[in-house]
Phi, psi and omega in degrees: 000147179227154177231129179054033177079009182236137178298148183297343180292358177054065173298157184301139174253097178278109185257101183287162184291333182288148177258141174273119185249122174240180184294101174082359182218114180264135175257114179273107178285338176147191179208134175062042176053054179293121180234114176254061179251167185297318184283334177075010181285146178269138180264354178234151180285156182306324182291345179277356182288341179236124179261131186298330182261010182274143177288175177302137183297142175288163179303322179292317178297324176296319178297315180296326177295323177297327181277356179274079183289143179269123177288126181260317181203173177305124178072009180234130183226155181239133177238162179233172177250165180301143178296142177089350178283130184244341179275190181295160180293137178295131184300322179298328177296314181293319176304310183294316180295321179294324177294319176300315180301317179295318180299330181293349182247012186233145176233144170063022181221159184239138177295131175245343177200153174215147181223119189230152173233135174266116187265318181220153175298135178280146178267111184290348181272352182240147175298159176245127175267132178247116179253125185255126174261121180278079190298316184200140172235099180262185180291324182246327186238149176231134181244139177226150173235127183244130176243127176264131187234135172222139178052035176078007183232142175290130178251351188192142169218153187213136171261133183232138178238135179241155182220145167295138182296129180226161173251159181178201179298145187218127173204163178195148175285152183277153177283161176287156176287124180219158176296149177292159184298331181295339180268002183247148177293146178285163181296323179300318179297317180295321181290325177297323179296329183265352188305322182294340180270352182271133176307142187303325182293340180253355190294317182297318178294321181296324184268001185296151175291146183236155181287338181247128178266130180241138174227096181293139178286322181254103180289137177209161179283108184286346179269322179226070186286144172279158177296140184210162177302150183282061181215147172199152175237133182224129169281138185218144174195160172295143187287349178220164179294139181251161172292165177287170177122112186296329179296321178296314183291326174295320179298317180293320178292323176301318177300311185290332186295340183267000189282326186231354189296313181292331178304327183300326181289341181272344187302315182290351182257354178063037181244132179280148175294344179269359184289141174283353182284342190227146175252122182234146178193148176288137175258310177215168183202131177229146178221149173232131178256118188264320187214159178297153180199171171241128180283351177263007172247153186302130176236138179266120181259103183263116189236147172212164179231098182293336187207146169222122182195159176060031183066023178231145174245136181247123184229151178231154178215141173242135184246123182240150166285167179291344175277355175098008178279129176281116187251339182200158174228150179221147176222139181214142167243135183225154175287133171219078187261127174293131182295141182097346177268148185296138176244178182291000000 
């Protein structure tokens, strides 16, 4: 059996630093010998991760480099954060890196669910160690527990379940009718419109190119949003073509799934995620992968927030292909505490 043109056995994906460039469409084979194979061994030496004649890495290649975890010992891997980041580590990065670490200890199986808790803010200036506990290897299912460690303390832990591919009963709810992504303005265009309102010291960071392209269906002022129902739909995809391999595409979607989900809980309150009035952070995050997909093709992220209480926002998301296939679901609870109010 194969998924996305790759055997379920997850053969190594050697992603060289060079990009394949065609007319208008770049295929990112990877960065820094990204290997999402069961054994997790690297096929290139560390010095080969940077080519002297290579241009500056694109945002997608930088993301793939983040997912290229370094094996330290059996079941232990080391990850890094993007250069220049000074605030806490982005939650989607830790989700994706932890999923990669778990995949490095599994053969012939595909992740169908993950459940994670964010315990402490990650320090982007320090490496993150991912320790994988091989909890169970059954005939059909495999369980792993991943703990992310910094400065000697766990900052994150995640339970991951893998399954041998099987066939069976199949159903799914349909996506809502929305305009196709080609009819919507791109994120770069929207950010250019807002650039003049951003303080100059933050403008360059605000306008930087990103590895994930977002096209919101419902345009709104992200700096001064009006109150709106706690729902949103966003088209999302990797900004460049990716190599094959379902583990790679699941990792990229895990990264992207954390980008807008908590924002949905703020919509009925008319508060921007950039506001100094509020403290926001991911508390937990769960995902279920239902069907094969490609993260470099447009996916519709349908999100809602059924509840906000106790300084927490609860949000859900369904991810569809543009053909209407439900490929993944996500659920998150996040802190949304008004500043000045007492916390625990």
